PDB file of C-alpha atoms in Angstrom:
ATOM      1  CA  UNK A 115     -80.107-131.183 -97.517  1.00 83.00           C
ATOM      2  CA  UNK A 116     -79.956-128.119 -99.693  1.00 96.00           C
ATOM      3  CA  UNK A 117     -78.306-125.119 -98.374  1.00 96.00           C
ATOM      4  CA  UNK A 118     -80.321-121.845 -98.677  1.00 95.00           C
ATOM      5  CA  UNK A 119     -77.052-119.764 -98.019  1.00 95.00           C
ATOM      6  CA  UNK A 120     -75.570-121.368-101.127  1.00 97.00           C
ATOM      7  CA  UNK A 121     -78.401-120.779-103.493  1.00 97.00           C
ATOM      8  CA  UNK A 122     -77.313-120.221-107.334  1.00 97.00           C
ATOM      9  CA  UNK A 123     -77.629-116.992-108.643  1.00 94.00           C
ATOM     10  CA  UNK A 124     -79.973-118.169-111.500  1.00 95.00           C
ATOM     11  CA  UNK A 125     -82.998-119.120-109.323  1.00 98.00           C
ATOM     12  CA  UNK A 126     -85.991-117.290-109.333  1.00 98.00           C
ATOM     13  CA  UNK A 127     -87.429-116.008-105.854  1.00 97.00           C
ATOM     14  CA  UNK A 128     -89.719-118.400-104.166  1.00 97.00           C
ATOM     15  CA  UNK A 129     -89.760-121.437-102.078  1.00 98.00           C
ATOM     16  CA  UNK A 130     -87.838-123.861-104.414  1.00 98.00           C
ATOM     17  CA  UNK A 131     -84.264-123.353-105.071  1.00 98.00           C
ATOM     18  CA  UNK A 132     -81.229-125.150-106.234  1.00 98.00           C
ATOM     19  CA  UNK A 133     -77.892-124.830-104.252  1.00 98.00           C
ATOM     20  CA  UNK A 134     -74.292-124.656-105.493  1.00 97.00           C
ATOM     21  CA  UNK A 135     -73.746-128.538-104.932  1.00 98.00           C
ATOM     22  CA  UNK A 136     -75.769-129.166-108.481  1.00 98.00           C
ATOM     23  CA  UNK A 137     -73.686-131.343-110.791  1.00 97.00           C
ATOM     24  CA  UNK A 138     -76.165-130.623-113.692  1.00 97.00           C
ATOM     25  CA  UNK A 139     -77.271-134.307-114.151  1.00 97.00           C
ATOM     26  CA  UNK A 140     -80.390-133.016-115.900  1.00 97.00           C
ATOM     27  CA  UNK A 141     -82.896-135.113-113.943  1.00 98.00           C
ATOM     28  CA  UNK A 142     -84.779-132.300-112.386  1.00 98.00           C
ATOM     29  CA  UNK A 143     -85.167-130.693-115.820  1.00 98.00           C
ATOM     30  CA  UNK A 144     -86.613-133.920-117.189  1.00 98.00           C
ATOM     31  CA  UNK A 145     -88.918-134.580-114.348  1.00 98.00           C
ATOM     32  CA  UNK A 146     -90.192-130.991-113.953  1.00 98.00           C
ATOM     33  CA  UNK A 147     -89.469-129.113-116.966  1.00 98.00           C
ATOM     34  CA  UNK A 148     -91.874-126.172-116.188  1.00 98.00           C
ATOM     35  CA  UNK A 149     -89.872-125.391-112.972  1.00 98.00           C
ATOM     36  CA  UNK A 150     -86.128-126.128-113.801  1.00 98.00           C
ATOM     37  CA  UNK A 151     -83.852-124.832-116.514  1.00 98.00           C
ATOM     38  CA  UNK A 152     -80.252-125.133-117.477  1.00 97.00           C
ATOM     39  CA  UNK A 153     -78.053-122.091-116.570  1.00 96.00           C
ATOM     40  CA  UNK A 154     -74.225-121.706-116.671  1.00 93.00           C
ATOM     41  CA  UNK A 155     -73.497-125.535-116.147  1.00 94.00           C
ATOM     42  CA  UNK A 156     -76.133-125.929-113.579  1.00 97.00           C
ATOM     43  CA  UNK A 157     -79.992-126.578-112.977  1.00 98.00           C
ATOM     44  CA  UNK A 158     -81.765-123.755-111.423  1.00 98.00           C
ATOM     45  CA  UNK A 159     -85.386-122.967-110.717  1.00 98.00           C
ATOM     46  CA  UNK A 160     -86.566-120.951-113.654  1.00 98.00           C
ATOM     47  CA  UNK A 161     -90.322-120.688-112.553  1.00 98.00           C
ATOM     48  CA  UNK A 162     -91.763-121.680-109.194  1.00 98.00           C
ATOM     49  CA  UNK A 163     -94.397-124.206-109.606  1.00 98.00           C
ATOM     50  CA  UNK A 164     -97.985-122.844-109.406  1.00 96.00           C
ATOM     51  CA  UNK A 165    -100.496-125.599-110.112  1.00 97.00           C
ATOM     52  CA  UNK A 166    -100.836-128.911-108.062  1.00 97.00           C
ATOM     53  CA  UNK A 167     -99.317-130.890-110.849  1.00 98.00           C
ATOM     54  CA  UNK A 168     -96.306-128.556-111.064  1.00 98.00           C
ATOM     55  CA  UNK A 169     -95.745-128.831-107.355  1.00 98.00           C
ATOM     56  CA  UNK A 170     -96.015-132.552-107.445  1.00 98.00           C
ATOM     57  CA  UNK A 171     -93.262-132.649-110.183  1.00 98.00           C
ATOM     58  CA  UNK A 172     -90.891-130.180-108.326  1.00 98.00           C
ATOM     59  CA  UNK A 173     -91.302-132.265-105.335  1.00 98.00           C
ATOM     60  CA  UNK A 174     -90.423-135.374-107.134  1.00 98.00           C
ATOM     61  CA  UNK A 175     -87.260-133.765-108.697  1.00 98.00           C
ATOM     62  CA  UNK A 176     -86.325-132.729-105.263  1.00 98.00           C
ATOM     63  CA  UNK A 177     -86.642-136.384-103.820  1.00 98.00           C
ATOM     64  CA  UNK A 178     -84.604-137.822-107.015  1.00 98.00           C
ATOM     65  CA  UNK A 179     -81.971-135.318-107.025  1.00 98.00           C
ATOM     66  CA  UNK A 180     -78.538-137.308-106.401  1.00 98.00           C
ATOM     67  CA  UNK A 181     -76.694-134.672-104.575  1.00 98.00           C
ATOM     68  CA  UNK A 182     -79.565-133.113-102.381  1.00 98.00           C
ATOM     69  CA  UNK A 183     -79.088-129.955-104.296  1.00 98.00           C
ATOM     70  CA  UNK A 184     -82.917-128.932-104.365  1.00 98.00           C
ATOM     71  CA  UNK A 185     -84.496-127.337-101.388  1.00 98.00           C
ATOM     72  CA  UNK A 186     -87.523-125.435-100.130  1.00 98.00           C
ATOM     73  CA  UNK A 187     -87.456-122.521 -97.941  1.00 96.00           C
ATOM     74  CA  UNK A 188     -90.667-123.532 -96.236  1.00 96.00           C
ATOM     75  CA  UNK A 189     -91.210-127.213 -94.868  1.00 94.00           C
ATOM     76  CA  UNK A 190     -93.305-129.218 -97.087  1.00 94.00           C
ATOM     77  CA  UNK A 191     -94.975-132.673 -96.931  1.00 95.00           C
ATOM     78  CA  UNK A 192     -92.851-134.591 -99.359  1.00 97.00           C
ATOM     79  CA  UNK A 193     -94.603-138.023 -98.531  1.00 97.00           C
ATOM     80  CA  UNK A 194     -96.582-138.145-101.780  1.00 97.00           C
ATOM     81  CA  UNK A 195     -93.234-137.568-103.806  1.00 98.00           C
ATOM     82  CA  UNK A 196     -91.358-140.194-101.962  1.00 98.00           C
ATOM     83  CA  UNK A 197     -94.208-142.711-102.574  1.00 97.00           C
ATOM     84  CA  UNK A 198     -94.428-141.949-106.269  1.00 98.00           C
ATOM     85  CA  UNK A 199     -91.290-143.760-106.980  1.00 98.00           C
ATOM     86  CA  UNK A 200     -90.784-146.312-108.706  1.00 98.00           C
ATOM     87  CA  UNK A 201     -92.759-144.221-111.330  1.00 98.00           C
ATOM     88  CA  UNK A 202     -94.627-145.978-113.952  1.00 98.00           C
ATOM     89  CA  UNK A 203     -93.378-145.350-117.645  1.00 98.00           C
ATOM     90  CA  UNK A 204     -95.540-147.750-119.425  1.00 98.00           C
ATOM     91  CA  UNK A 205     -96.935-151.458-118.801  1.00 97.00           C
ATOM     92  CA  UNK A 206     -94.699-153.183-116.349  1.00 98.00           C
ATOM     93  CA  UNK A 207     -91.646-150.798-116.579  1.00 98.00           C
ATOM     94  CA  UNK A 208     -90.856-148.043-114.046  1.00 98.00           C
ATOM     95  CA  UNK A 209     -88.438-145.157-113.466  1.00 98.00           C
ATOM     96  CA  UNK A 210     -86.835-145.906-110.213  1.00 98.00           C
ATOM     97  CA  UNK A 211     -85.861-142.294-109.103  1.00 98.00           C
ATOM     98  CA  UNK A 212     -83.410-141.912-106.096  1.00 98.00           C
ATOM     99  CA  UNK A 213     -80.523-141.224-108.358  1.00 98.00           C
ATOM    100  CA  UNK A 214     -76.988-141.814-107.048  1.00 98.00           C
ATOM    101  CA  UNK A 215     -74.065-139.405-107.048  1.00 97.00           C
ATOM    102  CA  UNK A 216     -71.898-142.162-107.407  1.00 97.00           C
ATOM    103  CA  UNK A 217     -73.410-142.687-110.954  1.00 97.00           C
ATOM    104  CA  UNK A 218     -73.378-138.915-111.642  1.00 96.00           C
ATOM    105  CA  UNK A 219     -77.356-138.985-111.443  1.00 97.00           C
ATOM    106  CA  UNK A 220     -77.926-142.024-113.853  1.00 98.00           C
ATOM    107  CA  UNK A 221     -81.283-143.027-114.315  1.00 98.00           C
ATOM    108  CA  UNK A 222     -82.268-146.612-113.048  1.00 98.00           C
ATOM    109  CA  UNK A 223     -85.257-148.485-114.192  1.00 98.00           C
ATOM    110  CA  UNK A 224     -87.287-151.580-112.938  1.00 98.00           C
ATOM    111  CA  UNK A 225     -89.161-154.339-114.899  1.00 98.00           C
ATOM    112  CA  UNK A 226     -91.978-156.004-112.888  1.00 98.00           C
ATOM    113  CA  UNK A 227     -92.337-159.755-114.050  1.00 97.00           C
ATOM    114  CA  UNK A 228     -93.867-162.844-112.665  1.00 95.00           C
ATOM    115  CA  UNK A 229     -90.641-164.397-113.261  1.00 95.00           C
ATOM    116  CA  UNK A 230     -88.744-162.064-111.073  1.00 97.00           C
ATOM    117  CA  UNK A 231     -88.370-158.226-111.335  1.00 98.00           C
ATOM    118  CA  UNK A 232     -85.128-156.941-112.990  1.00 98.00           C
ATOM    119  CA  UNK A 233     -83.574-153.577-111.748  1.00 98.00           C
ATOM    120  CA  UNK A 234     -81.353-151.811-114.488  1.00 98.00           C
ATOM    121  CA  UNK A 235     -78.553-150.175-113.275  1.00 98.00           C
ATOM    122  CA  UNK A 236     -78.383-148.855-109.512  1.00 98.00           C
ATOM    123  CA  UNK A 237     -80.246-146.246-107.955  1.00 98.00           C
ATOM    124  CA  UNK A 238     -79.436-144.863-104.524  1.00 98.00           C
ATOM    125  CA  UNK A 239     -80.149-147.289-101.779  1.00 98.00           C
ATOM    126  CA  UNK A 240     -82.829-145.282-100.255  1.00 98.00           C
ATOM    127  CA  UNK A 241     -85.131-146.719 -97.444  1.00 98.00           C
ATOM    128  CA  UNK A 242     -88.491-145.641 -99.055  1.00 98.00           C
ATOM    129  CA  UNK A 243     -87.318-147.064-102.391  1.00 98.00           C
ATOM    130  CA  UNK A 244     -86.253-150.403-100.936  1.00 98.00           C
ATOM    131  CA  UNK A 245     -89.655-150.624 -99.099  1.00 98.00           C
ATOM    132  CA  UNK A 246     -91.559-149.969-102.232  1.00 98.00           C
ATOM    133  CA  UNK A 247     -89.407-152.672-104.334  1.00 98.00           C
ATOM    134  CA  UNK A 248     -90.287-155.075-101.506  1.00 98.00           C
ATOM    135  CA  UNK A 249     -93.918-154.471-102.012  1.00 98.00           C
ATOM    136  CA  UNK A 250     -93.457-154.891-105.695  1.00 98.00           C
ATOM    137  CA  UNK A 251     -91.964-158.363-105.109  1.00 98.00           C
ATOM    138  CA  UNK A 252     -88.297-157.487-104.835  1.00 98.00           C
ATOM    139  CA  UNK A 253     -85.324-157.855-107.131  1.00 98.00           C
ATOM    140  CA  UNK A 254     -84.513-161.081-109.003  1.00 98.00           C
ATOM    141  CA  UNK A 255     -81.858-159.692-111.253  1.00 98.00           C
ATOM    142  CA  UNK A 256     -79.936-156.536-111.518  1.00 98.00           C
ATOM    143  CA  UNK A 257     -78.451-155.762-115.011  1.00 98.00           C
ATOM    144  CA  UNK A 258     -75.390-153.311-115.113  1.00 98.00           C
ATOM    145  CA  UNK A 259     -75.133-151.691-118.502  1.00 98.00           C
ATOM    146  CA  UNK A 260     -71.544-150.687-117.612  1.00 98.00           C
ATOM    147  CA  UNK A 261     -69.054-149.933-114.970  1.00 97.00           C
ATOM    148  CA  UNK A 262     -70.087-146.166-114.464  1.00 95.00           C
ATOM    149  CA  UNK A 263     -73.673-146.742-113.177  1.00 97.00           C
ATOM    150  CA  UNK A 264     -73.121-149.409-110.439  1.00 98.00           C
ATOM    151  CA  UNK A 265     -73.482-147.111-107.484  1.00 97.00           C
ATOM    152  CA  UNK A 266     -75.009-149.193-104.503  1.00 98.00           C
ATOM    153  CA  UNK A 267     -75.311-152.419-106.377  1.00 98.00           C
ATOM    154  CA  UNK A 268     -73.725-154.368-103.403  1.00 98.00           C
ATOM    155  CA  UNK A 269     -76.415-153.084-100.904  1.00 98.00           C
ATOM    156  CA  UNK A 270     -79.297-154.049-103.382  1.00 98.00           C
ATOM    157  CA  UNK A 271     -77.623-157.574-103.776  1.00 98.00           C
ATOM    158  CA  UNK A 272     -77.199-158.053-100.060  1.00 98.00           C
ATOM    159  CA  UNK A 273     -81.004-156.874 -99.242  1.00 98.00           C
ATOM    160  CA  UNK A 274     -82.579-158.865-102.347  1.00 98.00           C
ATOM    161  CA  UNK A 275     -80.003-161.617-103.228  1.00 98.00           C
ATOM    162  CA  UNK A 276     -80.309-160.496-106.807  1.00 98.00           C
ATOM    163  CA  UNK A 277     -78.109-161.997-109.657  1.00 98.00           C
ATOM    164  CA  UNK A 278     -75.733-159.114-110.888  1.00 98.00           C
ATOM    165  CA  UNK A 279     -75.239-159.296-114.627  1.00 98.00           C
ATOM    166  CA  UNK A 280     -72.522-157.427-116.281  1.00 98.00           C
ATOM    167  CA  UNK A 281     -69.957-157.744-119.170  1.00 98.00           C
ATOM    168  CA  UNK A 282     -66.543-159.342-118.156  1.00 98.00           C
ATOM    169  CA  UNK A 283     -64.736-156.255-119.666  1.00 98.00           C
ATOM    170  CA  UNK A 284     -66.327-153.910-117.369  1.00 98.00           C
ATOM    171  CA  UNK A 285     -66.562-156.326-114.100  1.00 97.00           C
ATOM    172  CA  UNK A 286     -63.438-155.264-112.477  1.00 94.00           C
ATOM    173  CA  UNK A 287     -64.062-154.892-108.796  1.00 91.00           C
ATOM    174  CA  UNK A 288     -67.627-155.917-109.132  1.00 96.00           C
ATOM    175  CA  UNK A 289     -68.251-159.269-107.633  1.00 95.00           C
ATOM    176  CA  UNK A 290     -71.294-160.001-110.161  1.00 98.00           C
ATOM    177  CA  UNK A 291     -72.799-163.345-110.135  1.00 98.00           C
ATOM    178  CA  UNK A 292     -73.006-163.570-113.966  1.00 98.00           C
ATOM    179  CA  UNK A 293     -70.279-162.052-116.222  1.00 98.00           C
ATOM    180  CA  UNK A 294     -70.896-162.276-119.907  1.00 98.00           C
ATOM    181  CA  UNK A 295     -68.257-162.086-122.669  1.00 97.00           C
ATOM    182  CA  UNK A 296     -67.897-161.215-126.433  1.00 97.00           C
ATOM    183  CA  UNK A 297     -70.303-159.296-128.635  1.00 96.00           C
ATOM    184  CA  UNK A 298     -72.914-162.038-129.425  1.00 97.00           C
ATOM    185  CA  UNK A 299     -76.539-161.111-128.011  1.00 98.00           C
ATOM    186  CA  UNK A 300     -77.693-163.160-124.929  1.00 98.00           C
ATOM    187  CA  UNK A 301     -81.316-164.305-124.366  1.00 97.00           C
ATOM    188  CA  UNK A 302     -82.328-164.254-120.604  1.00 94.00           C
ATOM    189  CA  UNK A 303     -85.795-165.496-121.464  1.00 89.00           C
ATOM    190  CA  UNK A 304     -89.329-163.879-121.222  1.00 90.00           C
ATOM    191  CA  UNK A 305     -88.007-161.327-123.747  1.00 96.00           C
ATOM    192  CA  UNK A 306     -84.870-160.033-122.328  1.00 98.00           C
ATOM    193  CA  UNK A 307     -81.944-159.648-124.646  1.00 98.00           C
ATOM    194  CA  UNK A 308     -78.673-158.370-123.982  1.00 98.00           C
ATOM    195  CA  UNK A 309     -76.913-156.769-126.633  1.00 98.00           C
ATOM    196  CA  UNK A 310     -73.137-155.881-126.022  1.00 98.00           C
ATOM    197  CA  UNK A 311     -72.475-152.228-127.294  1.00 98.00           C
ATOM    198  CA  UNK A 312     -68.691-151.756-126.706  1.00 98.00           C
ATOM    199  CA  UNK A 313     -67.833-148.160-127.262  1.00 98.00           C
ATOM    200  CA  UNK A 314     -68.605-145.758-124.243  1.00 98.00           C
ATOM    201  CA  UNK A 315     -66.812-148.520-122.408  1.00 98.00           C
ATOM    202  CA  UNK A 316     -65.079-151.687-123.337  1.00 98.00           C
ATOM    203  CA  UNK A 317     -67.884-153.828-121.831  1.00 98.00           C
ATOM    204  CA  UNK A 318     -70.948-151.550-122.222  1.00 98.00           C
ATOM    205  CA  UNK A 319     -74.107-153.387-123.083  1.00 98.00           C
ATOM    206  CA  UNK A 320     -77.842-152.502-123.530  1.00 98.00           C
ATOM    207  CA  UNK A 321     -80.993-154.625-122.597  1.00 98.00           C
ATOM    208  CA  UNK A 322     -83.830-155.012-124.780  1.00 98.00           C
ATOM    209  CA  UNK A 323     -87.231-156.167-123.290  1.00 98.00           C
ATOM    210  CA  UNK A 324     -90.121-157.410-125.316  1.00 97.00           C
ATOM    211  CA  UNK A 325     -89.002-155.653-128.648  1.00 98.00           C
ATOM    212  CA  UNK A 326     -90.389-152.506-127.175  1.00 98.00           C
ATOM    213  CA  UNK A 327     -88.035-151.115-124.381  1.00 98.00           C
ATOM    214  CA  UNK A 328     -84.315-150.579-125.005  1.00 99.00           C
ATOM    215  CA  UNK A 329     -82.387-149.702-121.758  1.00 99.00           C
ATOM    216  CA  UNK A 330     -79.343-147.865-123.265  1.00 98.00           C
ATOM    217  CA  UNK A 331     -77.111-146.749-120.247  1.00 98.00           C
ATOM    218  CA  UNK A 332     -74.691-144.458-121.615  1.00 98.00           C
ATOM    219  CA  UNK A 333     -74.975-145.537-125.356  1.00 98.00           C
ATOM    220  CA  UNK A 334     -77.763-143.808-126.829  1.00 98.00           C
ATOM    221  CA  UNK A 335     -80.122-141.072-125.681  1.00 98.00           C
ATOM    222  CA  UNK A 336     -82.447-138.307-126.974  1.00 98.00           C
ATOM    223  CA  UNK A 337     -80.612-134.730-127.177  1.00 96.00           C
ATOM    224  CA  UNK A 338     -82.924-131.672-126.563  1.00 93.00           C
ATOM    225  CA  UNK A 339     -80.118-129.419-127.898  1.00 91.00           C
ATOM    226  CA  UNK A 340     -79.531-131.417-131.152  1.00 93.00           C
ATOM    227  CA  UNK A 341     -83.113-132.613-131.479  1.00 95.00           C
ATOM    228  CA  UNK A 342     -82.152-136.217-132.400  1.00 97.00           C
ATOM    229  CA  UNK A 343     -80.652-139.315-130.852  1.00 98.00           C
ATOM    230  CA  UNK A 344     -77.158-139.167-130.004  1.00 98.00           C
ATOM    231  CA  UNK A 345     -73.990-140.984-128.440  1.00 98.00           C
ATOM    232  CA  UNK A 346     -71.973-139.111-125.991  1.00 96.00           C
ATOM    233  CA  UNK A 347     -68.706-138.051-128.126  1.00 95.00           C
ATOM    234  CA  UNK A 348     -67.238-136.208-125.260  1.00 92.00           C
ATOM    235  CA  UNK A 349     -67.676-138.913-122.723  1.00 92.00           C
ATOM    236  CA  UNK A 350     -66.450-141.829-124.566  1.00 95.00           C
ATOM    237  CA  UNK A 351     -63.830-143.642-122.547  1.00 95.00           C
ATOM    238  CA  UNK A 352     -63.075-146.720-124.948  1.00 97.00           C
ATOM    239  CA  UNK A 353     -63.598-146.278-128.687  1.00 98.00           C
ATOM    240  CA  UNK A 354     -65.710-143.839-130.888  1.00 98.00           C
ATOM    241  CA  UNK A 355     -65.289-145.979-134.036  1.00 98.00           C
ATOM    242  CA  UNK A 356     -66.528-149.020-131.788  1.00 98.00           C
ATOM    243  CA  UNK A 357     -69.539-146.879-130.503  1.00 98.00           C
ATOM    244  CA  UNK A 358     -70.485-146.255-134.188  1.00 98.00           C
ATOM    245  CA  UNK A 359     -70.205-149.736-135.037  1.00 98.00           C
ATOM    246  CA  UNK A 360     -72.281-150.747-131.841  1.00 98.00           C
ATOM    247  CA  UNK A 361     -74.960-148.263-132.751  1.00 98.00           C
ATOM    248  CA  UNK A 362     -75.251-149.861-136.361  1.00 98.00           C
ATOM    249  CA  UNK A 363     -75.902-153.178-134.529  1.00 98.00           C
ATOM    250  CA  UNK A 364     -79.036-151.808-133.011  1.00 98.00           C
ATOM    251  CA  UNK A 365     -80.418-151.377-136.751  1.00 98.00           C
ATOM    252  CA  UNK A 366     -81.102-155.106-136.516  1.00 98.00           C
ATOM    253  CA  UNK A 367     -83.591-154.851-133.512  1.00 98.00           C
ATOM    254  CA  UNK A 368     -87.020-153.546-132.969  1.00 98.00           C
ATOM    255  CA  UNK A 369     -87.789-151.170-130.248  1.00 98.00           C
ATOM    256  CA  UNK A 370     -89.965-148.211-129.474  1.00 98.00           C
ATOM    257  CA  UNK A 371     -88.592-146.873-126.253  1.00 98.00           C
ATOM    258  CA  UNK A 372     -84.909-145.381-125.653  1.00 98.00           C
ATOM    259  CA  UNK A 373     -84.527-145.413-121.723  1.00 99.00           C
ATOM    260  CA  UNK A 374     -81.076-144.150-121.038  1.00 98.00           C
ATOM    261  CA  UNK A 375     -78.848-143.937-118.023  1.00 98.00           C
ATOM    262  CA  UNK A 376     -77.894-140.308-118.834  1.00 97.00           C
ATOM    263  CA  UNK A 377     -79.739-138.141-121.418  1.00 97.00           C
ATOM    264  CA  UNK A 378     -83.523-137.932-122.310  1.00 98.00           C
ATOM    265  CA  UNK A 379     -85.861-140.730-123.312  1.00 98.00           C
ATOM    266  CA  UNK A 380     -87.299-141.092-126.640  1.00 98.00           C
ATOM    267  CA  UNK A 381     -90.581-143.085-127.619  1.00 98.00           C
ATOM    268  CA  UNK A 382     -91.612-143.565-131.298  1.00 98.00           C
ATOM    269  CA  UNK A 383     -93.199-146.426-133.375  1.00 98.00           C
ATOM    270  CA  UNK A 384     -90.586-148.919-134.094  1.00 98.00           C
ATOM    271  CA  UNK A 385     -90.382-148.024-137.847  1.00 98.00           C
ATOM    272  CA  UNK A 386     -89.608-144.552-136.903  1.00 98.00           C
ATOM    273  CA  UNK A 387     -87.209-145.359-134.297  1.00 98.00           C
ATOM    274  CA  UNK A 388     -85.180-147.226-136.517  1.00 98.00           C
ATOM    275  CA  UNK A 389     -84.880-144.156-138.754  1.00 98.00           C
ATOM    276  CA  UNK A 390     -83.972-142.054-135.772  1.00 98.00           C
ATOM    277  CA  UNK A 391     -81.267-144.472-134.947  1.00 98.00           C
ATOM    278  CA  UNK A 392     -79.884-144.661-138.640  1.00 98.00           C
ATOM    279  CA  UNK A 393     -79.867-140.555-138.438  1.00 98.00           C
ATOM    280  CA  UNK A 394     -77.928-141.012-135.168  1.00 98.00           C
ATOM    281  CA  UNK A 395     -75.299-143.265-136.904  1.00 98.00           C
ATOM    282  CA  UNK A 396     -74.878-140.925-139.979  1.00 98.00           C
ATOM    283  CA  UNK A 397     -74.642-137.924-137.353  1.00 98.00           C
ATOM    284  CA  UNK A 398     -71.899-139.948-135.406  1.00 98.00           C
ATOM    285  CA  UNK A 399     -69.817-140.556-138.556  1.00 97.00           C
ATOM    286  CA  UNK A 400     -69.780-136.886-139.394  1.00 96.00           C
ATOM    287  CA  UNK A 401     -68.467-135.914-135.798  1.00 91.00           C
ATOM    288  CA  UNK A 402     -65.972-138.617-135.687  1.00 79.00           C
TER     289      UNK A 402
END
């Protein structure tokens, strides 16, 4: 629970607040941009929610917060916000919410399919989310983009007996049922394609779904500061030249959505998205 005695100084007065345990994961600013803003390496309440929609989004941000850093001074009914997750993005793709501190607030996604649902990276193992996943058909496969965002994978595996899939180079300490190797793409069926993208980590990989949705882990995201797609130069644990080469490989694929673990989403027609990725590659070469 957020501590009203540890409220960050940048918060405006009112019911919602952010305390000093914030790790600046950015999720609250993505979910409720009218209420939360960046300030001195943290998120704070820049404007108290006024409309019913703003209140709903601020409450959803509170539920998602991986460190429990968002609180309210008055008791609120968070039931609607809790039941909002998984939150639909488009078609059969959902944002799971319930981020985990163990993944530094990384976003997790769900694909609902007749062939079995797919969880992309691991959210926090929270009772309300697990119940909703049960209602939506459980979890058949768990794709882990890389070693940083595995969080509560073991608990989800124990609960749903899902097949965990991760690159061999990032699988140390993770008893995954399926470990793939090398850099060749892998077809999982029903429009699911694994594309190895070494760079951020040696075994990083992204998942393409039906040539529309690209789940990018820590490989690619939209940056509101740069106003274009980026890779994370500061948080590149393996090889920046390999990250550039992996990014160039994505030019061979068609997709409309970039759905990252960290960073902002992007959505463009596939022709425009390809141009945006090409721009990202050129930017990466300049900052190498």
